[in-house]
Structure formats: C-alpha cells, structure tokens
PDB file of C-alpha atoms in Angstrom:
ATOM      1  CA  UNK A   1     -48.649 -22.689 -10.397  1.00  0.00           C
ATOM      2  CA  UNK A   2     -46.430 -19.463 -11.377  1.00  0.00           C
ATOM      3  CA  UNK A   3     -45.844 -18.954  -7.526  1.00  0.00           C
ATOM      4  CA  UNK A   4     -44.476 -22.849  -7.353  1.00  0.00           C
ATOM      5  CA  UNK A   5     -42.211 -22.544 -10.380  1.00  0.00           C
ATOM      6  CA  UNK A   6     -40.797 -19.514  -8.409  1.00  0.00           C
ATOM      7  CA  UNK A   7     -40.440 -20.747  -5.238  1.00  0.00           C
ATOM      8  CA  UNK A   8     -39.012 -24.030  -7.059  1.00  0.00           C
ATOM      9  CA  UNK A   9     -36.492 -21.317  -8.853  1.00  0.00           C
ATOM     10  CA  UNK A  10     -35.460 -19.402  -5.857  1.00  0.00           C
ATOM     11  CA  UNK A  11     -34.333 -23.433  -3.801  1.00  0.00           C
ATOM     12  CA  UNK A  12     -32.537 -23.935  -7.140  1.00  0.00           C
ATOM     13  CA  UNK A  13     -30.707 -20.704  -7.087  1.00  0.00           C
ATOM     14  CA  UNK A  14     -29.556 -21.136  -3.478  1.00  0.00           C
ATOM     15  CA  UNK A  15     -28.793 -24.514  -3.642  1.00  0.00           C
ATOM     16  CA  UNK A  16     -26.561 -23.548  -6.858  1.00  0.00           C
ATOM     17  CA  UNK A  17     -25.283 -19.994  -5.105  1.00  0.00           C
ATOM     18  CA  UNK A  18     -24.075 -22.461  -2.282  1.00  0.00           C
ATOM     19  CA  UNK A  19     -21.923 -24.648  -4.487  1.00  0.00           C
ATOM     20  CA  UNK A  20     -20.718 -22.053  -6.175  1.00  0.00           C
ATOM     21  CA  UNK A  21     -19.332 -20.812  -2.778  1.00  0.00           C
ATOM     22  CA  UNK A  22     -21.157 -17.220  -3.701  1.00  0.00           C
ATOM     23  CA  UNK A  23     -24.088 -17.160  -1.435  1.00  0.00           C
ATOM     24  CA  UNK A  24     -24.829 -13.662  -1.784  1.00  0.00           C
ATOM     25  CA  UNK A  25     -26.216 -14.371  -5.247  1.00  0.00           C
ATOM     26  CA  UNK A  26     -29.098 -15.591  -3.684  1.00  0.00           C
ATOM     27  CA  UNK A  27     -29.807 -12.371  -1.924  1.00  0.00           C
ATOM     28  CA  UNK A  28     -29.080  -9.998  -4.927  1.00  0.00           C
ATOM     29  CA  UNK A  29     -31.061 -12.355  -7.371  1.00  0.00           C
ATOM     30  CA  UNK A  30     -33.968 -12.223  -4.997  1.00  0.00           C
ATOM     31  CA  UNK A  31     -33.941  -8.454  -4.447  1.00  0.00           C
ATOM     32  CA  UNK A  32     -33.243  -7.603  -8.148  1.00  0.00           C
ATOM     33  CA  UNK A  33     -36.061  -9.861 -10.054  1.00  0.00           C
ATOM     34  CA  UNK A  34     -39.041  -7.747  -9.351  1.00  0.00           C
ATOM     35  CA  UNK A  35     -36.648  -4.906 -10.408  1.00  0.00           C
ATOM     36  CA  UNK A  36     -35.852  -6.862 -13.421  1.00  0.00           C
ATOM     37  CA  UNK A  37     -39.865  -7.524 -14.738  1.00  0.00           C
ATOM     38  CA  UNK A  38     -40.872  -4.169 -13.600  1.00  0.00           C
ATOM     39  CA  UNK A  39     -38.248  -2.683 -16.406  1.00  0.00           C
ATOM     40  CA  UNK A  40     -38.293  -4.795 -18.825  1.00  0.00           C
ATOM     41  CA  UNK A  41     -34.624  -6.521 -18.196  1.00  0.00           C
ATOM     42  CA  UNK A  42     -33.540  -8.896 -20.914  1.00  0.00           C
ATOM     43  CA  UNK A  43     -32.054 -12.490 -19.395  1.00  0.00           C
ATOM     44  CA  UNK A  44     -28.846 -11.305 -20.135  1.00  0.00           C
ATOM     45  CA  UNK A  45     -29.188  -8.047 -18.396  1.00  0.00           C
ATOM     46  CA  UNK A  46     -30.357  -9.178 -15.157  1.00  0.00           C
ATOM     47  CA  UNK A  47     -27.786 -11.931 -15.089  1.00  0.00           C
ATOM     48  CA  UNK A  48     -25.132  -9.388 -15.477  1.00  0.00           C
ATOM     49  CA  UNK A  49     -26.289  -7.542 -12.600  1.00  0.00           C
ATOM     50  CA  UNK A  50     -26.926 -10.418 -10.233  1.00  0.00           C
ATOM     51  CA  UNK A  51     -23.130 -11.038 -10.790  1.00  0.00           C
ATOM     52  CA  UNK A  52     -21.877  -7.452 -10.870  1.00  0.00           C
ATOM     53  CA  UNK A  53     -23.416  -7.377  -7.317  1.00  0.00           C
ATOM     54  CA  UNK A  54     -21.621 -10.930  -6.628  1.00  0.00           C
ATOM     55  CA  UNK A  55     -18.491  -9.494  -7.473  1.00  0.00           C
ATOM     56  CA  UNK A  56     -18.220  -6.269  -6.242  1.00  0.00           C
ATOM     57  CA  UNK A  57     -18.994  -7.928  -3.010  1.00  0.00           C
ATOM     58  CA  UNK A  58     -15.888 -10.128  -3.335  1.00  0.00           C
ATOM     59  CA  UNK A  59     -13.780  -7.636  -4.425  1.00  0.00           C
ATOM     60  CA  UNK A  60     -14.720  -5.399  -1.343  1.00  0.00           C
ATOM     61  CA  UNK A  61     -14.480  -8.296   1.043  1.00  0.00           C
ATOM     62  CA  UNK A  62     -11.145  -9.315  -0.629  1.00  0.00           C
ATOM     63  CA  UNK A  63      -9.503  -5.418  -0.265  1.00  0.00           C
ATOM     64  CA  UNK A  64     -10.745  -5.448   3.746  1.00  0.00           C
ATOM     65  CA  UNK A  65      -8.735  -8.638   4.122  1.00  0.00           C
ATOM     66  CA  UNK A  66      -5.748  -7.482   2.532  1.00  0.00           C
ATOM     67  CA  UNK A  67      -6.295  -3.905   4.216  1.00  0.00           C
ATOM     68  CA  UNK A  68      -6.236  -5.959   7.474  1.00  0.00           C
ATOM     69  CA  UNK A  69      -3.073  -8.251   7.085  1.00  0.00           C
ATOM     70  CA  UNK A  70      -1.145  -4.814   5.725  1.00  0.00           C
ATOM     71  CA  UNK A  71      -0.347  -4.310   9.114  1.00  0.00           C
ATOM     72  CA  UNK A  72      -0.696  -0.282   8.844  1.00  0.00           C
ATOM     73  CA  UNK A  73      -0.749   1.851  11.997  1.00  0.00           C
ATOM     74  CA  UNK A  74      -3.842   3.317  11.222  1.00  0.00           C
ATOM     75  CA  UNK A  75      -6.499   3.682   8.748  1.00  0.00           C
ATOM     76  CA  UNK A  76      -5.244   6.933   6.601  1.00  0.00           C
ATOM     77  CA  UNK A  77      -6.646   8.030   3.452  1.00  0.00           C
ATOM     78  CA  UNK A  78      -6.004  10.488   0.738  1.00  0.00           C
ATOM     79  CA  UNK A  79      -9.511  12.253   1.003  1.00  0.00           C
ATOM     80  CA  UNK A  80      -8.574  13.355   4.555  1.00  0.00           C
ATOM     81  CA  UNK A  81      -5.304  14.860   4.129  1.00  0.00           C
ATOM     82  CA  UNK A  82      -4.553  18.301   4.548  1.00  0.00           C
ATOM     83  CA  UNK A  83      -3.655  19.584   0.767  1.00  0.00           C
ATOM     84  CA  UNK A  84      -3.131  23.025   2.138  1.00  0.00           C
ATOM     85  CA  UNK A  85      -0.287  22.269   4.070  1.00  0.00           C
ATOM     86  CA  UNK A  86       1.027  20.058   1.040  1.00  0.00           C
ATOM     87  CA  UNK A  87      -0.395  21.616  -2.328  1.00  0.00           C
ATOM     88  CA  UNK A  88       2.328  21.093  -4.812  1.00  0.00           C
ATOM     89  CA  UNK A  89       1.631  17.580  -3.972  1.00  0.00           C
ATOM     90  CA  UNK A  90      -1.565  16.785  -4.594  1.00  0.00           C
ATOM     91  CA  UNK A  91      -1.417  16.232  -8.363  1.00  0.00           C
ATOM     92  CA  UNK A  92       1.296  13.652  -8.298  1.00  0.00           C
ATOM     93  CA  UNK A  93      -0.567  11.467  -5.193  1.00  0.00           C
ATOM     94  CA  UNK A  94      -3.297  11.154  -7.902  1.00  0.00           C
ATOM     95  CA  UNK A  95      -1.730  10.214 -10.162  1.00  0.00           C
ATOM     96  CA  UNK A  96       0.085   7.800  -8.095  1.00  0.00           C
ATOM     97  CA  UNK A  97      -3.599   6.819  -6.673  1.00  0.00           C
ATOM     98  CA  UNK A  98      -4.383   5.197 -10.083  1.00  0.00           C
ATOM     99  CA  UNK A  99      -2.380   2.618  -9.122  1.00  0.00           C
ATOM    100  CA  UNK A 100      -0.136   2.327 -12.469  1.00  0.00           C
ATOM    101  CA  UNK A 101       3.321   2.462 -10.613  1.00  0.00           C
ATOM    102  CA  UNK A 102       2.897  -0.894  -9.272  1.00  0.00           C
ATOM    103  CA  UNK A 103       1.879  -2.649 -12.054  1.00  0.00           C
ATOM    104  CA  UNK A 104       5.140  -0.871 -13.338  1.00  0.00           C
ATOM    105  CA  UNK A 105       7.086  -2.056 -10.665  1.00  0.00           C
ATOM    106  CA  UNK A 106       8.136   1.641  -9.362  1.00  0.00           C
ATOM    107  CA  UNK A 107       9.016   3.262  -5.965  1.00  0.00           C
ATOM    108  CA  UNK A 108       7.662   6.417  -4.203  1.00  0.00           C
ATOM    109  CA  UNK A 109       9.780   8.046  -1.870  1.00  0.00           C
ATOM    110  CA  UNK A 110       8.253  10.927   0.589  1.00  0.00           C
ATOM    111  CA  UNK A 111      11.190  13.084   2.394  1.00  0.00           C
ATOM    112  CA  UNK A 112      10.494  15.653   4.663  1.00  0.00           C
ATOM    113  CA  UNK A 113      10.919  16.994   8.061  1.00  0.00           C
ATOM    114  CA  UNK A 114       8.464  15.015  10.579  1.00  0.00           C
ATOM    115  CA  UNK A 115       4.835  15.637  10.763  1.00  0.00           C
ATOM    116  CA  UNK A 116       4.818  16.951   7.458  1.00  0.00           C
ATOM    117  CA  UNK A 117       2.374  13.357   6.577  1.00  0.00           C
ATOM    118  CA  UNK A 118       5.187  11.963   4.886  1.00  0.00           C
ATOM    119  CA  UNK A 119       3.375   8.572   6.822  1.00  0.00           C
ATOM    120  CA  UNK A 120      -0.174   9.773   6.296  1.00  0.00           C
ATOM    121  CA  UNK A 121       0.792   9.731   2.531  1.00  0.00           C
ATOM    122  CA  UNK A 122       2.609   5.886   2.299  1.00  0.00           C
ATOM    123  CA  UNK A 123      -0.223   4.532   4.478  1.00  0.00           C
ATOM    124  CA  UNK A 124      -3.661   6.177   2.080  1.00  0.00           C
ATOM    125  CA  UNK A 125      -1.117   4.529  -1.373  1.00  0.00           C
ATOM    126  CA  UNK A 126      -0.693   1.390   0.466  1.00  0.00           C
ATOM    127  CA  UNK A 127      -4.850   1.169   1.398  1.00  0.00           C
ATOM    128  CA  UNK A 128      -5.541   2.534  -2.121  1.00  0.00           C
ATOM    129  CA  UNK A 129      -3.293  -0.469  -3.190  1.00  0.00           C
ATOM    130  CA  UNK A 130      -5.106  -3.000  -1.147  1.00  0.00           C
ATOM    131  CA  UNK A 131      -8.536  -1.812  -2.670  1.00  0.00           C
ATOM    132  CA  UNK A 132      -6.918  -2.274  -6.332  1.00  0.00           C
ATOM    133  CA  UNK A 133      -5.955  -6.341  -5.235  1.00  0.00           C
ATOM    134  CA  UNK A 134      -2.406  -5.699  -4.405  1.00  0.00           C
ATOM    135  CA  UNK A 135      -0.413  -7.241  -1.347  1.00  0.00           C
ATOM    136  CA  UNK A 136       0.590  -4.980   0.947  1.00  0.00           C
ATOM    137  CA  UNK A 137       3.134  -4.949   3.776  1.00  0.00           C
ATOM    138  CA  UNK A 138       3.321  -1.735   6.430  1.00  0.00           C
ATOM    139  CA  UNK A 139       6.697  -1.576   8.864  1.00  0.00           C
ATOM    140  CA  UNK A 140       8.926   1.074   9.948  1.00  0.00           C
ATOM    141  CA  UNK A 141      12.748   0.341   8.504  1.00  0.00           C
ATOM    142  CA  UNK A 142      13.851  -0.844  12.205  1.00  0.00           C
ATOM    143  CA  UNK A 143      10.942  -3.770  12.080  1.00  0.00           C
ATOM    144  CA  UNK A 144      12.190  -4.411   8.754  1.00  0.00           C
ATOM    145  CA  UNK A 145      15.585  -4.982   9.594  1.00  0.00           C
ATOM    146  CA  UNK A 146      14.495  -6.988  12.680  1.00  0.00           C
ATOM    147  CA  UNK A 147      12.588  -9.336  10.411  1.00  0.00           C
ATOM    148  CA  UNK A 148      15.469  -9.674   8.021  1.00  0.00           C
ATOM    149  CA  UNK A 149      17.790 -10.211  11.071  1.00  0.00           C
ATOM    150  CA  UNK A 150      15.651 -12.682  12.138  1.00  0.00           C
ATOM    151  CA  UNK A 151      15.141 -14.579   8.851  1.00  0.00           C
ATOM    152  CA  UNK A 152      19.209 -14.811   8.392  1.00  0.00           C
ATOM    153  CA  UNK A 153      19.914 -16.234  11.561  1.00  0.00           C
ATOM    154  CA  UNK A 154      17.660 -19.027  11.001  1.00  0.00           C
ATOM    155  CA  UNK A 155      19.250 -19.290   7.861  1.00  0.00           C
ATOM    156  CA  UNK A 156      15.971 -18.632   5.830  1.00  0.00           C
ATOM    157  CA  UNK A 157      17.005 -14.933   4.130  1.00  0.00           C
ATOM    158  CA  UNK A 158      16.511 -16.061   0.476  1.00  0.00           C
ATOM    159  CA  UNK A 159      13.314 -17.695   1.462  1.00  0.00           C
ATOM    160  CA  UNK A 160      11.672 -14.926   3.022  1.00  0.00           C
ATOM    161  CA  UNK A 161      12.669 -12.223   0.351  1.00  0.00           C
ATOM    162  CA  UNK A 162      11.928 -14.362  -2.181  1.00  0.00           C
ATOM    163  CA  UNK A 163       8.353 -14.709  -0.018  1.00  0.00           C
ATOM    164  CA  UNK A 164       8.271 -10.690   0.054  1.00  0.00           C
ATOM    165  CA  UNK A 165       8.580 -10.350  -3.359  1.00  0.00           C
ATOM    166  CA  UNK A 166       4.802 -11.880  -4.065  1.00  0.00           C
ATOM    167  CA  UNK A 167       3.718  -8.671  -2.174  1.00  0.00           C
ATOM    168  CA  UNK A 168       3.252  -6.056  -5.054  1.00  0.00           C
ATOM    169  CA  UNK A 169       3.525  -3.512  -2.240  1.00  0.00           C
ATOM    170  CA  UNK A 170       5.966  -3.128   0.482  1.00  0.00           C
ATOM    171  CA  UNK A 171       6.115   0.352   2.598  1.00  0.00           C
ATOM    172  CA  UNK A 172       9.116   0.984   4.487  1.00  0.00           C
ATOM    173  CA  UNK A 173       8.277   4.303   6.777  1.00  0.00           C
ATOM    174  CA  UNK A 174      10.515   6.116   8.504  1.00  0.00           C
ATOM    175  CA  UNK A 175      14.308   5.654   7.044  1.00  0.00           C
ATOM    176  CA  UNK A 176      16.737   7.441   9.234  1.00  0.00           C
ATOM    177  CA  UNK A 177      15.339   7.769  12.004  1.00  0.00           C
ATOM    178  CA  UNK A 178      17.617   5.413  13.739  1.00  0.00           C
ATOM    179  CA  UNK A 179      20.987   4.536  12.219  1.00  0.00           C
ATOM    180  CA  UNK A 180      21.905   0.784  11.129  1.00  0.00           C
ATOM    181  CA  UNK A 181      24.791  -1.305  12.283  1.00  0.00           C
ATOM    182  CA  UNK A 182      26.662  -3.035   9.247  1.00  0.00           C
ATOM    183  CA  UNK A 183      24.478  -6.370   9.255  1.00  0.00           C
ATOM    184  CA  UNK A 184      22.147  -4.602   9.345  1.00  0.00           C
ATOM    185  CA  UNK A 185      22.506  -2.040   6.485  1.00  0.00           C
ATOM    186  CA  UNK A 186      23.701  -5.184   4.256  1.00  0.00           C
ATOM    187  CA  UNK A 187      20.175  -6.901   5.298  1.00  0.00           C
ATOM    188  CA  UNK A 188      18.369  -3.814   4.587  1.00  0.00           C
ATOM    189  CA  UNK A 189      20.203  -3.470   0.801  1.00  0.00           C
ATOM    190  CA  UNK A 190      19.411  -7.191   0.210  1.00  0.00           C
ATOM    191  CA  UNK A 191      15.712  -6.156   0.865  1.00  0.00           C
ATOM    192  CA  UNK A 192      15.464  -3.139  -1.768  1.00  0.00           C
ATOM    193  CA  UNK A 193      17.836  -5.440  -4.394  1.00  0.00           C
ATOM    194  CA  UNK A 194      15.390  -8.307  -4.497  1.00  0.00           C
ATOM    195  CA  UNK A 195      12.395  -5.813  -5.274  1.00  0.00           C
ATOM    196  CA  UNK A 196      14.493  -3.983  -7.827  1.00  0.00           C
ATOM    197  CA  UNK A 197      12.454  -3.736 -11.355  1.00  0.00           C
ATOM    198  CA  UNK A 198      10.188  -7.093  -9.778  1.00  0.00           C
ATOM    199  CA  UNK A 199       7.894  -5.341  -7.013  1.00  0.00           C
ATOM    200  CA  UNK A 200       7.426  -1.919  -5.544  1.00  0.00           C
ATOM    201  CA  UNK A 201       8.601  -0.094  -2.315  1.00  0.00           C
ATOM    202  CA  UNK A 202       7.483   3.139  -0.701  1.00  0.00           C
ATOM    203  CA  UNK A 203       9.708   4.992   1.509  1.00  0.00           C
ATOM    204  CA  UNK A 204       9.577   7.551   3.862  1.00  0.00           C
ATOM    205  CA  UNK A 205      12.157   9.434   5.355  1.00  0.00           C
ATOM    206  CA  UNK A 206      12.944  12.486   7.403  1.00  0.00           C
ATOM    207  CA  UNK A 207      16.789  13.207   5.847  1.00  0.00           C
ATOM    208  CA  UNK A 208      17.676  13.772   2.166  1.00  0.00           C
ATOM    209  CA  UNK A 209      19.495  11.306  -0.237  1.00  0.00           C
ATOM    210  CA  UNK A 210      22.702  13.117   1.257  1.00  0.00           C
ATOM    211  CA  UNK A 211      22.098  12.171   4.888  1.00  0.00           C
ATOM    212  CA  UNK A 212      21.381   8.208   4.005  1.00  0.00           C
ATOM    213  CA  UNK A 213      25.365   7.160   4.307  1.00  0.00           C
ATOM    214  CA  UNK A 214      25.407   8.398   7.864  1.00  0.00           C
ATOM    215  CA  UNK A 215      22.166   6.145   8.407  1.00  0.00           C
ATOM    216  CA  UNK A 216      23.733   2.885   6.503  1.00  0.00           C
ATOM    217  CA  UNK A 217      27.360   3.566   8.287  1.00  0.00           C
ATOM    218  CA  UNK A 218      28.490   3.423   4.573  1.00  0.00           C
ATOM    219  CA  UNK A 219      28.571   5.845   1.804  1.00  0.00           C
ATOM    220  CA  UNK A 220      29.291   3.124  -0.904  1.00  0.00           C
ATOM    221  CA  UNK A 221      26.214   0.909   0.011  1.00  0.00           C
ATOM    222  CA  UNK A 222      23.723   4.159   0.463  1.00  0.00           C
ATOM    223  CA  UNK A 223      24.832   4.978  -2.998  1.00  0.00           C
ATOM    224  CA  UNK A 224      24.070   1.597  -4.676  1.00  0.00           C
ATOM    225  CA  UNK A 225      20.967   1.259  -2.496  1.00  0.00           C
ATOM    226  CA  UNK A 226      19.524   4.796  -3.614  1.00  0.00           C
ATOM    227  CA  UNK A 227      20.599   4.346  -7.078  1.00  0.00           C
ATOM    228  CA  UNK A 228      18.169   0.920  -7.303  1.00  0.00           C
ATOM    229  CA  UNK A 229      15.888   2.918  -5.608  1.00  0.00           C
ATOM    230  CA  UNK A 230      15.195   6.267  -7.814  1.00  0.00           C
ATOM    231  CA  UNK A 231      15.912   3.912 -10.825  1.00  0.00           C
ATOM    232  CA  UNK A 232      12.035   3.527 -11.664  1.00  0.00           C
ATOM    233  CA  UNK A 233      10.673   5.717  -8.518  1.00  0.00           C
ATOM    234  CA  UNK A 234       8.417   9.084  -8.055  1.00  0.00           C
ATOM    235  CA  UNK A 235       9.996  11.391  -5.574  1.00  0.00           C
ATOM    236  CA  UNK A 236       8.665  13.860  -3.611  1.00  0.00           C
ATOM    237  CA  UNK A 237       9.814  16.066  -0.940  1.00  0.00           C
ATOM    238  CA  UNK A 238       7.117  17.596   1.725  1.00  0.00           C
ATOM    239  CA  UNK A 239       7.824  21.179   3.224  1.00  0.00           C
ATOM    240  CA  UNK A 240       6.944  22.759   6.374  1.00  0.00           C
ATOM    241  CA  UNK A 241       6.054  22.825   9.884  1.00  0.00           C
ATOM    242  CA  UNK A 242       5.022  19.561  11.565  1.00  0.00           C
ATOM    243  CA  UNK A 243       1.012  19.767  12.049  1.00  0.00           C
ATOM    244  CA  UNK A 244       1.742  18.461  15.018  1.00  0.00           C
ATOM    245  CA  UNK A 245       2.886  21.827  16.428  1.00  0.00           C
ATOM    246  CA  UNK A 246       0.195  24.188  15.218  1.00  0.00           C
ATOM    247  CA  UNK A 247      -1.569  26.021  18.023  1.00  0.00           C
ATOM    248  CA  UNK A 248       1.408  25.217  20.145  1.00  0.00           C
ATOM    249  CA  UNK A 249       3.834  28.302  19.769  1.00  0.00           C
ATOM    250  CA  UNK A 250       6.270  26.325  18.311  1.00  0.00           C
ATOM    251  CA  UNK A 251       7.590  26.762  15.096  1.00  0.00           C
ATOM    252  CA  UNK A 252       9.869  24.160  14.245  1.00  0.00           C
ATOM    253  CA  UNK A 253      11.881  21.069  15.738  1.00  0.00           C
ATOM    254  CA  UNK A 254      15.566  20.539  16.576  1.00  0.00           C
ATOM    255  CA  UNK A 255      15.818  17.304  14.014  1.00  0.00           C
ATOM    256  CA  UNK A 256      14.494  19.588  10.679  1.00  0.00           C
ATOM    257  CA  UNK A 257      17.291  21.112   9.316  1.00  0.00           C
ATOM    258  CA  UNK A 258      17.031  23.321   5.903  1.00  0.00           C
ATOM    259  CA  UNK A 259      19.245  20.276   4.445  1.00  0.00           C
ATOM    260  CA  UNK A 260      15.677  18.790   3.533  1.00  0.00           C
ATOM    261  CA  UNK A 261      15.415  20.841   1.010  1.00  0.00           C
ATOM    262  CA  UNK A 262      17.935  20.193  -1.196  1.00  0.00           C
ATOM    263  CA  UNK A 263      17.016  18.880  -4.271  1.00  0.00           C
ATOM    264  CA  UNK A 264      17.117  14.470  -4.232  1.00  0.00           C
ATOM    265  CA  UNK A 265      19.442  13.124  -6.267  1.00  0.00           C
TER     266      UNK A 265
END
C-alpha cells in the first residue's frame, strides 16, 4: 500500500512539476526523498531544497542564455587572467566582480597599450554580469557606430537607444582604434548620453582621455562625452608589454606611446 501512495505521489509531482513549467522538480524531488527520511528532514526542509535545486537550475540556464546573446568574442574569465602582468589591478576587478557598479549605474574604463587584456578584462565583467541576471551587449566602438548609423537612417535612433538602455550592461571595446567621422562621433555621444546615470558602459581603449578628441574629430564633444563618462565610473589604466609579444624578441609596438601613462582625467 505505502509503495502505491508513492508511486501515486511521484505521477502527482510530475504532473504538477509540468504545469508549473519546472520539470526538473521531478528529478530533484525524486533523488532527494530517500535523502530526506534517511536524515530526518522536516516537510519544510526538504521542500526548500527541492526548490533551491529548481532554482539554481534556472538561474544557471538563464545566465548561459544571456552569456550567449552577449555576443562576446570569446569566453574570458577573471580566474584565468594573468595578475602578474597586471597586479595593481586585481583588487579593484573584485571589487568590480561583485557586481555593485551596475546596480549603481557606473562605468569602467580599461586604458592601456594593446595586449595588455584591457579586452580580456571587459569580456570576464560582462560574463560575471550575465551570471548575476544582467543584459549584456559585447561590440567593438566601430560595430557600435555601424548599428547606430544604421538605426538613424531608418529613422529609428530614439527607438533603439531607448531599446539599449533595458541592457544593464553595454561593453564598448576598443575606442580609438579607428577614428570617427562627424556623424559618426555625434551617434556615438548620443549612445553614452542615453546611458548616463540610467545603465552602465565599459570601455576599453588603447589612448588616454587626451588622445579621444583626435578620435571624435572634436575636442568639444570628447570633452562632454568623457565628462558623462568618468561622472559615476572606475578607471583603470593597464601597463606593460603586450603578452602577445613575449618569447618573441620584441619589446614593444609602434602604436604604445609613454602618453598612456598619464594620469586620466
């Protein structure tokens, strides 16, 4: 008779997991119960497992998702990046790994010379960001610009920031790099306005504060777009060689120029 009433209990619970769209309760209640008599488990106790289970589940399912539609380049995190090369870093990118600064609605901006993981660094936030439920959205500054370009000339601009702004994480790598025509630059400021004090941006970029007029073709709009930018934002500059040279005889590149270390501001 016991063994009916159980079997009678287990169809219930999957037929109730089912409409409850959560069938992995049926798994978890099924492996935990003998678990459950064996030490003694209250009603309550068990139940609170069998759902801790449930949910950690979703939550891990739900962070792969949003990992997936972040478009990053590649899978980076903060547990495999070389803190020898960066060490007076470390302690702020943990503290920045809690997560707080988006729920704050601050920046990060990484400047450096190249391969000094300025991009290793924006990527392992942005993944740490997905895991914590936040949208997130990877692109270099020239995609960006593209998709802005795009949006205005189909006349949907305020639509699409406005659809940007539900993402509580955008990452903007590699500023400088290539510089903007007018339009563009304009675009580009419209981007980091609507996020100001609303949403968060990372940035990365190979050329100090200093060097961002040259890369906006104006000094007034690099200056209003910074200033909204380091308003509410952690900045950090990254020193050295690229990593990408070591073992190669070569000791630095043509673009890193001791400019980089001046002081943002």
């Amino acid at each position: 008779m016991a063994s009916g009433k159980t079997t009678d209990a287990v169809k219930q619970i999957t037929y109730l997991a089912g409409a409850l769209k959560a069938p992995r309760i049926t798994e978890a209640a099924g492996r935990m119960a003998d678990q459950a008599r064996d030490a003694g488990w209250s009603f309550e106790d068990y139940l609170a497992a069998v759902l801790e289970r449930e949910v950690s589940a979703r939550n891990a399912s739900g962070a792969e998702l949003r990992i997936k539609a972040g478009g990053f380049p590649a899978r980076k995190t903060l547990d495999d990046f070389d803190w020898d090369a960066q060490p007076t870093a470390r302690q702020q990118i943990a503290a920045l790994a809690s997560g707080g600064f988006l729920l704050e609605a601050q920046n990060v901006v990484l400047l450096g010379p190249p391969g000094t993981g300025k991009t290793h660094l924006a990527t392992a936030l942005g993944i740490v960001a997905a895991k914590h439920g936040h949208r997130v959205l990877f692109a270099t500054a020239t995609d960006w610009v593209t998709r802005l370009t795009d949006a205005h000339r189909q006349g949907r601009l305020p639509q699409e920031l406005a659809r940007l702004r539900r993402y509580g994480l955008i990452i903007v790598d590699e500023v400088g790099y290539l510089p903007f025509e007018q339009d563009a630059a304009n675009l580009f400021f419209q981007l980091v306005s609507s996020r100001y004090e609303h949403a968060s941006l990372i940035l990365t970029s190979n050329l100090p504060f200093s060097g961002w007029g040259g890369v906006f073709g104006d000094q007034a709009v690099a200056a209003a777009m910074i200033d909204r930018i380091v308003h509410h934002a952690d900045v950090l500059t990254l020193k050295g060689a690229s990593y990408r040279l070591r073992g190669r005889g070569i000791d630095s590149l043509p673009s890193i120029r001791t400019t980089t270390d001046e002081t943002p501001g």
